[in-house]
């Protein structure tokens, strides 16, 4: 039986679709309504409320906590001030990605790290000889993501003891919702204005109720993973085991990805004297780049429509996001593959995240996307574009 | 010195703006002249009552051509179309018909009335899909004229013939029925449930001075079915920020492409010299010069008000005089202190995010039409309601709502009295009708705006308040819209074009006339990949 998150007493009766997915062993709603469309639009027009409790959470504390985090992740954690959050991947010695997540700096010597999959042993092993304790706090901390243009107004009315309006992008603050202490981070997985709220499980339901109550006037809707998947692709955000394979689960070398190959080169922050796991391998890769890279693709929708229209069908791909790997061609040869793709309801475009040969990563390149219509394979033109595909000013504003 | 443009577009409604945006993108020097202080025409959102955003006239979007959204990159200019997925029809006895995106729930809901109808519903949807697919082709082409023998017309008619002969025989038959039947009769072929037929037939009467039993309304029904969102027919949407946000996004795209947009700039007449336009004269006396003038106003204004009749052949003048406007609808916009509570579906459920249709039976709609036929507004009108604030929280303060009520029939020509005298009585009738289904309504109204056909005409310039710039009946469509011989966006005056909903393919927030006309203008100027469509 799947586990229930601390919000289950609230999410279960709202889940009219009864569509649940196994997320790290927890029952997680794919949609609450029969379809995800309204939930998606709540994120872009009002606010979507996601239960993200199944994320793995670790607390790292001790005099060497900062040094440990800095040793593990590719970004320069020492430069992360208290009250800030970093998004970062982390790698093995070979510079291949293990996982990715956020690092919250709660205090000089206290961090909280989220990951998709268990990493306790890795973090502890990396701490060998350091004064830093790593604890798995996954079950001690429930979490909600409140994402969308009205999320700030809602939080301002719900959170006391913190200036939510002043919280910068990737900022962190403590505060209260009712009597419950919470941590609020201005983070999310939707590429929109949004926050994540971290709370102890016994206070979870009360926090949900407070947000739902105030949120009613602000277009708040509980939102599931189907809506999240569309939003995160629009935001150009990667999903582990979909857009890249962890070095721990990749059975063959070619399945592994470095941050450079996954489009996260910006998050590799070497510095003279900074020695993080994988730094040497990544330095070599920076000097002699891999033949693979990341690309955002815009597939020409009118061509998709035309291919379907030729057999008398409407374009049967305007539904959910797809995690199907799809070949990408150029000059008659395969030059990569799409890892995630979706019709973007807000952009009216078909967009995709892809792994391609390095020479095709530059925006403007024209490639072909394989499209199967009625069991017959075709190719349709696509263009390499910059990600995020959707990047509203309010995200950082 | 007088400023000289390549193109002057008269009217900053959505079609005028689309037209301007395409021409500006082709590198032309374009100026849009809008009479009102804000762009949009009938596609405007205004804060009539503080804190509450009213989509004053048009209120939903579905016909907006997806190619225009993409080509003008409207999402980047702020356009977001939110889904409107359900329709609730309350019944006088407290029952209701509720249809939404949940296929099985809709099936069960219809099956409460008739299991046969529930099963026919899918078949009906499929048939209309075929019809919409067949007719959609027409939305994207300049109509060829079957009475002319120019090469473009002959090849156009041949392509058209090939397109329609490619249909299965039963689809072709159905199409012929659609073009000729009444919506009530058409629906009779599938359904026996009165409320279902009535609600479906309601989209056949919108914007026309016809009842559900009048021949020709089946086509209007299809016209509303052809709305396309994300490649799927019959998807209705609501523009975030109201319909005015659509116009604002197009205006932003046009400006970015280099077009100039002047508001508070009403045009008095189009200047013509030796059968060719030279520009326009504004109401304030200023004259602006241009090679091309495109009017997005309706045919009466474009042909009869803006140019001297002497410049036009008699048959065109007669044709435009005979073109039917017959405004038949009004709006009541409400600011509400709370959500309306429908007794057939109490509470604040997802039904408030969809349409609510006051169309309990075919007889109800037909009786509403009877009143109008003899010059009165309907005592019990057809009302199509949306509550934009339930979908987009930015439309009203938290917990409060705006409610848009499209009302039919409200005939432009009243048997006695004037609309100025009857405006509030009309508003009362609408509220009384609604209060029968939502008893809390009268207690929660903070403000009401009643929009009569006369108000539509006065504010937007739409003749007789017809929301489509002329009825969408088969005799006024395709190569007959607005008049035979001038359906290809040109006029008898050289350099003077039409680009509004009074041209093919007609009204609704579609943008197709503006874009197609831009293609013709560009072709005539030898610009870009414009389509000449001779």
Tab-separated table of C-alpha atoms in Angstrom, chain A residues 31-338:
chain	number	residue	atom	x	y	z
A	31	UNK	CA	-5.001	15.258	-11.193
A	32	UNK	CA	-7.745	16.257	-8.825
A	33	UNK	CA	-10.337	16.943	-11.499
A	34	UNK	CA	-10.969	14.578	-14.424
A	35	UNK	CA	-8.376	16.435	-16.493
A	36	UNK	CA	-5.333	18.518	-15.576
A	37	UNK	CA	-6.174	21.547	-17.700
A	38	UNK	CA	-7.795	23.671	-15.039
A	39	UNK	CA	-5.028	22.825	-12.589
A	40	UNK	CA	-2.426	23.862	-15.114
A	41	UNK	CA	-4.158	27.172	-15.727
A	42	UNK	CA	-4.464	27.760	-11.992
A	43	UNK	CA	-0.655	27.866	-11.967
A	44	UNK	CA	-0.518	30.382	-14.793
A	45	UNK	CA	-3.511	32.511	-13.826
A	46	UNK	CA	-4.264	32.048	-10.122
A	47	UNK	CA	-2.376	29.651	-7.890
A	48	UNK	CA	-1.854	25.901	-7.888
A	49	UNK	CA	-1.292	24.076	-4.606
A	50	UNK	CA	0.917	20.990	-4.896
A	51	UNK	CA	1.672	18.469	-2.188
A	52	UNK	CA	5.425	17.931	-2.605
A	53	UNK	CA	5.960	16.085	0.682
A	54	UNK	CA	7.440	12.995	-1.038
A	55	UNK	CA	10.601	14.928	-1.867
A	56	UNK	CA	13.603	13.565	0.020
A	57	UNK	CA	14.792	16.026	2.647
A	58	UNK	CA	18.025	16.128	4.586
A	59	UNK	CA	19.262	18.316	7.350
A	60	UNK	CA	22.973	19.027	7.435
A	61	UNK	CA	24.244	20.628	10.617
A	62	UNK	CA	27.542	21.236	12.334
A	63	UNK	CA	30.573	23.457	12.152
A	64	UNK	CA	31.561	21.934	8.801
A	65	UNK	CA	28.042	21.878	7.339
A	66	UNK	CA	28.837	24.564	4.789
A	67	UNK	CA	32.060	22.868	3.833
A	68	UNK	CA	30.259	19.564	3.383
A	69	UNK	CA	27.543	21.017	1.164
A	70	UNK	CA	30.185	22.836	-0.824
A	71	UNK	CA	32.090	19.594	-1.253
A	72	UNK	CA	28.989	17.727	-2.487
A	73	UNK	CA	27.265	20.106	-4.897
A	74	UNK	CA	28.602	21.683	-8.085
A	75	UNK	CA	27.546	25.188	-7.110
A	76	UNK	CA	29.563	27.289	-4.761
A	77	UNK	CA	27.659	26.727	-1.512
A	78	UNK	CA	30.052	28.767	0.626
A	79	UNK	CA	28.831	31.849	-1.143
A	80	UNK	CA	25.195	31.050	-0.370
A	81	UNK	CA	24.158	33.499	2.368
A	82	UNK	CA	21.873	32.536	5.200
A	83	UNK	CA	18.280	32.961	4.039
A	84	UNK	CA	18.995	31.913	0.465
A	85	UNK	CA	18.352	28.797	-1.567
A	86	UNK	CA	20.420	27.279	-4.366
A	87	UNK	CA	19.257	24.941	-7.070
A	88	UNK	CA	22.097	22.597	-7.905
A	89	UNK	CA	23.031	19.194	-9.256
A	90	UNK	CA	25.588	16.941	-7.583
A	91	UNK	CA	27.934	14.501	-9.213
A	92	UNK	CA	30.145	11.503	-8.696
A	93	UNK	CA	33.932	11.648	-9.067
A	94	UNK	CA	33.566	11.241	-12.812
A	95	UNK	CA	31.497	14.401	-12.997
A	96	UNK	CA	28.299	12.511	-13.827
A	97	UNK	CA	25.060	13.622	-12.208
A	98	UNK	CA	23.715	11.748	-9.214
A	99	UNK	CA	20.671	13.876	-8.476
A	100	UNK	CA	19.564	17.493	-8.311
A	101	UNK	CA	17.648	19.570	-5.809
A	102	UNK	CA	17.630	22.673	-3.685
A	103	UNK	CA	19.950	23.659	-0.885
A	104	UNK	CA	18.426	25.937	1.736
A	105	UNK	CA	20.762	27.761	4.078
A	106	UNK	CA	18.787	28.055	7.296
A	107	UNK	CA	21.725	29.277	9.382
A	108	UNK	CA	25.488	29.628	9.306
A	109	UNK	CA	25.836	25.936	10.155
A	110	UNK	CA	22.462	24.516	9.164
A	111	UNK	CA	21.321	23.487	5.708
A	112	UNK	CA	18.374	21.627	4.311
A	113	UNK	CA	18.812	19.745	1.050
A	114	UNK	CA	16.048	18.251	-1.080
A	115	UNK	CA	16.571	15.488	-3.596
A	116	UNK	CA	14.495	13.272	-5.819
A	117	UNK	CA	15.923	10.034	-4.451
A	118	UNK	CA	17.667	8.874	-1.289
A	119	UNK	CA	21.138	10.351	-0.835
A	120	UNK	CA	21.787	9.976	2.895
A	121	UNK	CA	24.602	7.455	2.560
A	122	UNK	CA	26.315	9.596	-0.088
A	123	UNK	CA	26.098	12.777	1.964
A	124	UNK	CA	27.331	10.974	5.091
A	125	UNK	CA	30.179	9.318	3.238
A	126	UNK	CA	31.216	12.660	1.816
A	127	UNK	CA	31.232	14.021	5.381
A	128	UNK	CA	33.919	11.622	6.463
A	129	UNK	CA	36.221	13.418	8.848
A	130	UNK	CA	34.069	16.536	8.950
A	131	UNK	CA	32.073	18.009	11.801
A	132	UNK	CA	28.726	17.760	10.033
A	133	UNK	CA	25.757	15.542	10.836
A	134	UNK	CA	23.422	14.508	8.049
A	135	UNK	CA	19.891	13.453	8.969
A	136	UNK	CA	17.098	12.161	6.764
A	137	UNK	CA	14.162	14.416	7.686
A	138	UNK	CA	11.902	13.313	4.842
A	139	UNK	CA	9.164	12.186	7.223
A	140	UNK	CA	9.664	15.046	9.651
A	141	UNK	CA	8.846	17.707	7.145
A	142	UNK	CA	5.783	18.065	4.985
A	143	UNK	CA	5.876	20.475	2.060
A	144	UNK	CA	3.544	22.371	-0.238
A	145	UNK	CA	4.317	24.289	-3.389
A	146	UNK	CA	2.090	27.307	-3.938
A	147	UNK	CA	2.711	28.415	-7.497
A	148	UNK	CA	1.167	31.089	-9.674
A	149	UNK	CA	0.620	34.814	-10.056
A	150	UNK	CA	-1.598	35.142	-6.976
A	151	UNK	CA	0.653	33.037	-4.707
A	152	UNK	CA	2.299	36.086	-3.180
A	153	UNK	CA	-0.987	37.770	-2.295
A	154	UNK	CA	-2.264	34.577	-0.709
A	155	UNK	CA	0.866	34.078	1.384
A	156	UNK	CA	0.943	37.704	2.477
A	157	UNK	CA	-2.477	37.160	4.000
A	158	UNK	CA	-1.658	33.815	5.576
A	159	UNK	CA	1.903	34.074	6.847
A	160	UNK	CA	2.692	36.083	9.945
A	161	UNK	CA	6.079	37.013	11.266
A	162	UNK	CA	7.692	37.243	7.861
A	163	UNK	CA	7.741	39.759	5.052
A	164	UNK	CA	6.709	37.501	2.207
A	165	UNK	CA	6.357	40.406	-0.214
A	166	UNK	CA	10.029	41.258	0.277
A	167	UNK	CA	11.245	37.699	-0.218
A	168	UNK	CA	13.509	37.636	-3.276
A	169	UNK	CA	13.648	34.899	-5.920
A	170	UNK	CA	15.330	31.933	-4.194
A	171	UNK	CA	15.007	33.647	-0.822
A	172	UNK	CA	14.078	31.874	2.413
A	173	UNK	CA	12.341	33.034	5.554
A	174	UNK	CA	10.838	31.630	8.711
A	175	UNK	CA	7.337	32.588	9.776
A	176	UNK	CA	4.063	31.191	11.042
A	177	UNK	CA	0.806	30.098	9.548
A	178	UNK	CA	-1.658	30.228	12.395
A	179	UNK	CA	0.269	28.752	15.303
A	180	UNK	CA	2.422	26.570	13.080
A	181	UNK	CA	6.021	27.568	12.428
A	182	UNK	CA	6.881	27.294	8.738
A	183	UNK	CA	9.770	27.908	6.417
A	184	UNK	CA	8.845	29.718	3.228
A	185	UNK	CA	11.169	29.570	0.226
A	186	UNK	CA	10.574	31.414	-3.015
A	187	UNK	CA	11.202	28.349	-5.120
A	188	UNK	CA	9.255	25.970	-7.271
A	189	UNK	CA	9.121	23.701	-10.264
A	190	UNK	CA	6.765	25.683	-12.493
A	191	UNK	CA	8.798	28.668	-13.724
A	192	UNK	CA	6.186	31.016	-12.328
A	193	UNK	CA	5.958	33.257	-9.313
A	194	UNK	CA	5.796	30.716	-6.522
A	195	UNK	CA	6.745	29.566	-3.066
A	196	UNK	CA	7.350	26.367	-1.192
A	197	UNK	CA	6.179	25.977	2.371
A	198	UNK	CA	7.916	23.580	4.733
A	199	UNK	CA	6.069	22.514	7.850
A	200	UNK	CA	6.071	19.790	10.462
A	201	UNK	CA	3.643	16.951	9.641
A	202	UNK	CA	1.405	17.537	12.637
A	203	UNK	CA	0.754	21.082	11.418
A	204	UNK	CA	0.318	20.133	7.768
A	205	UNK	CA	-3.459	19.995	7.617
A	206	UNK	CA	-3.838	23.333	9.372
A	207	UNK	CA	-1.513	24.987	6.874
A	208	UNK	CA	-3.415	23.471	3.960
A	209	UNK	CA	-6.701	24.727	5.392
A	210	UNK	CA	-5.386	28.237	5.920
A	211	UNK	CA	-4.106	28.440	2.346
A	212	UNK	CA	-7.282	26.949	0.894
A	213	UNK	CA	-9.473	29.322	2.858
A	214	UNK	CA	-7.699	32.500	1.803
A	215	UNK	CA	-6.890	31.103	-1.630
A	216	UNK	CA	-10.552	30.804	-2.562
A	217	UNK	CA	-10.670	34.471	-3.497
A	218	UNK	CA	-7.446	34.178	-5.471
A	219	UNK	CA	-8.169	31.368	-7.862
A	220	UNK	CA	-6.335	28.719	-5.844
A	221	UNK	CA	-6.773	25.123	-6.956
A	222	UNK	CA	-5.181	21.917	-5.721
A	223	UNK	CA	-2.978	20.746	-8.556
A	224	UNK	CA	-1.489	17.387	-9.424
A	225	UNK	CA	1.561	15.991	-11.134
A	226	UNK	CA	0.091	16.093	-14.645
A	227	UNK	CA	-0.246	19.865	-14.477
A	228	UNK	CA	3.176	20.132	-12.868
A	229	UNK	CA	4.767	18.177	-15.697
A	230	UNK	CA	3.466	20.619	-18.330
A	231	UNK	CA	4.512	23.640	-16.292
A	232	UNK	CA	8.021	22.358	-15.569
A	233	UNK	CA	8.684	21.621	-19.252
A	234	UNK	CA	7.565	25.157	-20.120
A	235	UNK	CA	9.999	26.312	-17.458
A	236	UNK	CA	12.736	24.178	-19.045
A	237	UNK	CA	13.325	22.297	-15.773
A	238	UNK	CA	14.776	18.798	-15.797
A	239	UNK	CA	13.268	15.703	-14.246
A	240	UNK	CA	15.584	13.044	-12.936
A	241	UNK	CA	15.264	9.637	-14.622
A	242	UNK	CA	13.368	11.308	-17.475
A	243	UNK	CA	15.635	14.035	-18.815
A	244	UNK	CA	18.782	12.535	-17.367
A	245	UNK	CA	19.671	9.230	-15.758
A	246	UNK	CA	21.438	9.189	-12.419
A	247	UNK	CA	24.928	7.776	-12.514
A	248	UNK	CA	23.771	5.367	-9.816
A	249	UNK	CA	21.045	3.826	-11.939
A	250	UNK	CA	22.622	4.089	-15.373
A	251	UNK	CA	23.831	0.583	-16.089
A	252	UNK	CA	25.971	1.705	-18.993
A	253	UNK	CA	28.324	4.621	-19.304
A	254	UNK	CA	26.528	6.250	-22.223
A	255	UNK	CA	23.377	6.738	-20.148
A	256	UNK	CA	25.134	9.014	-17.703
A	257	UNK	CA	25.111	12.791	-18.044
A	258	UNK	CA	27.320	15.534	-16.783
A	259	UNK	CA	25.765	18.878	-15.802
A	260	UNK	CA	27.255	20.329	-18.987
A	261	UNK	CA	25.507	17.697	-21.065
A	262	UNK	CA	22.226	18.313	-19.250
A	263	UNK	CA	22.257	22.060	-19.831
A	264	UNK	CA	23.309	22.791	-16.258
A	265	UNK	CA	26.780	24.029	-17.093
A	266	UNK	CA	25.886	27.335	-15.433
A	267	UNK	CA	25.567	25.458	-12.130
A	268	UNK	CA	29.128	24.147	-12.251
A	269	UNK	CA	31.071	26.779	-10.329
A	270	UNK	CA	34.707	25.863	-10.038
A	271	UNK	CA	36.997	28.244	-8.161
A	272	UNK	CA	40.672	28.200	-7.442
A	273	UNK	CA	41.089	26.029	-4.371
A	274	UNK	CA	37.509	24.745	-4.472
A	275	UNK	CA	37.444	20.978	-4.483
A	276	UNK	CA	33.998	19.448	-4.932
A	277	UNK	CA	33.119	15.932	-5.913
A	278	UNK	CA	33.634	15.666	-9.656
A	279	UNK	CA	35.432	18.983	-9.969
A	280	UNK	CA	38.492	17.538	-11.693
A	281	UNK	CA	36.469	15.567	-14.199
A	282	UNK	CA	34.260	18.569	-14.867
A	283	UNK	CA	37.290	20.801	-15.370
A	284	UNK	CA	38.553	18.349	-17.983
A	285	UNK	CA	35.151	18.348	-19.629
A	286	UNK	CA	35.023	22.130	-19.662
A	287	UNK	CA	38.345	22.158	-21.497
A	288	UNK	CA	37.367	19.403	-23.921
A	289	UNK	CA	33.596	19.517	-24.187
A	290	UNK	CA	31.493	16.411	-24.517
A	291	UNK	CA	29.907	15.657	-27.857
A	292	UNK	CA	26.476	15.828	-26.207
A	293	UNK	CA	24.499	18.791	-24.986
A	294	UNK	CA	21.058	20.009	-24.029
A	295	UNK	CA	18.569	21.806	-26.280
A	296	UNK	CA	15.098	23.225	-25.959
A	297	UNK	CA	13.059	22.541	-29.088
A	298	UNK	CA	10.050	24.213	-30.547
A	299	UNK	CA	8.366	21.750	-32.884
A	300	UNK	CA	6.433	23.434	-35.685
A	301	UNK	CA	2.830	22.883	-34.663
A	302	UNK	CA	1.307	23.660	-38.083
A	303	UNK	CA	3.364	20.778	-39.487
A	304	UNK	CA	2.081	18.481	-36.763
A	305	UNK	CA	-1.475	19.556	-37.578
A	306	UNK	CA	-0.834	18.989	-41.267
A	307	UNK	CA	0.458	15.460	-40.688
A	308	UNK	CA	-2.623	14.577	-38.684
A	309	UNK	CA	-4.972	16.401	-41.053
A	310	UNK	CA	-3.577	14.346	-43.927
A	311	UNK	CA	-5.184	11.283	-42.366
A	312	UNK	CA	-8.276	13.223	-41.330
A	313	UNK	CA	-7.453	13.561	-37.640
A	314	UNK	CA	-7.112	16.467	-35.286
A	315	UNK	CA	-3.638	16.650	-33.718
A	316	UNK	CA	-3.897	13.872	-31.161
A	317	UNK	CA	-1.072	15.129	-29.008
A	318	UNK	CA	-2.506	18.166	-27.290
A	319	UNK	CA	-3.075	16.250	-24.084
A	320	UNK	CA	-0.620	15.513	-21.330
A	321	UNK	CA	3.130	15.921	-21.324
A	322	UNK	CA	5.017	13.020	-22.827
A	323	UNK	CA	8.059	11.312	-21.359
A	324	UNK	CA	8.499	9.198	-24.457
A	325	UNK	CA	11.995	9.393	-25.913
A	326	UNK	CA	11.731	10.574	-29.521
A	327	UNK	CA	14.566	10.669	-32.081
A	328	UNK	CA	15.809	13.982	-33.469
A	329	UNK	CA	17.340	14.139	-36.925
A	330	UNK	CA	19.382	16.552	-38.992
A	331	UNK	CA	20.706	16.001	-42.471
A	332	UNK	CA	19.154	12.567	-42.540
A	333	UNK	CA	21.087	11.383	-39.470
A	334	UNK	CA	19.966	11.008	-35.900
A	335	UNK	CA	21.560	13.766	-33.850
A	336	UNK	CA	19.794	13.293	-30.538
A	337	UNK	CA	16.575	12.500	-28.755
A	338	UNK	CA	13.766	14.307	-27.008
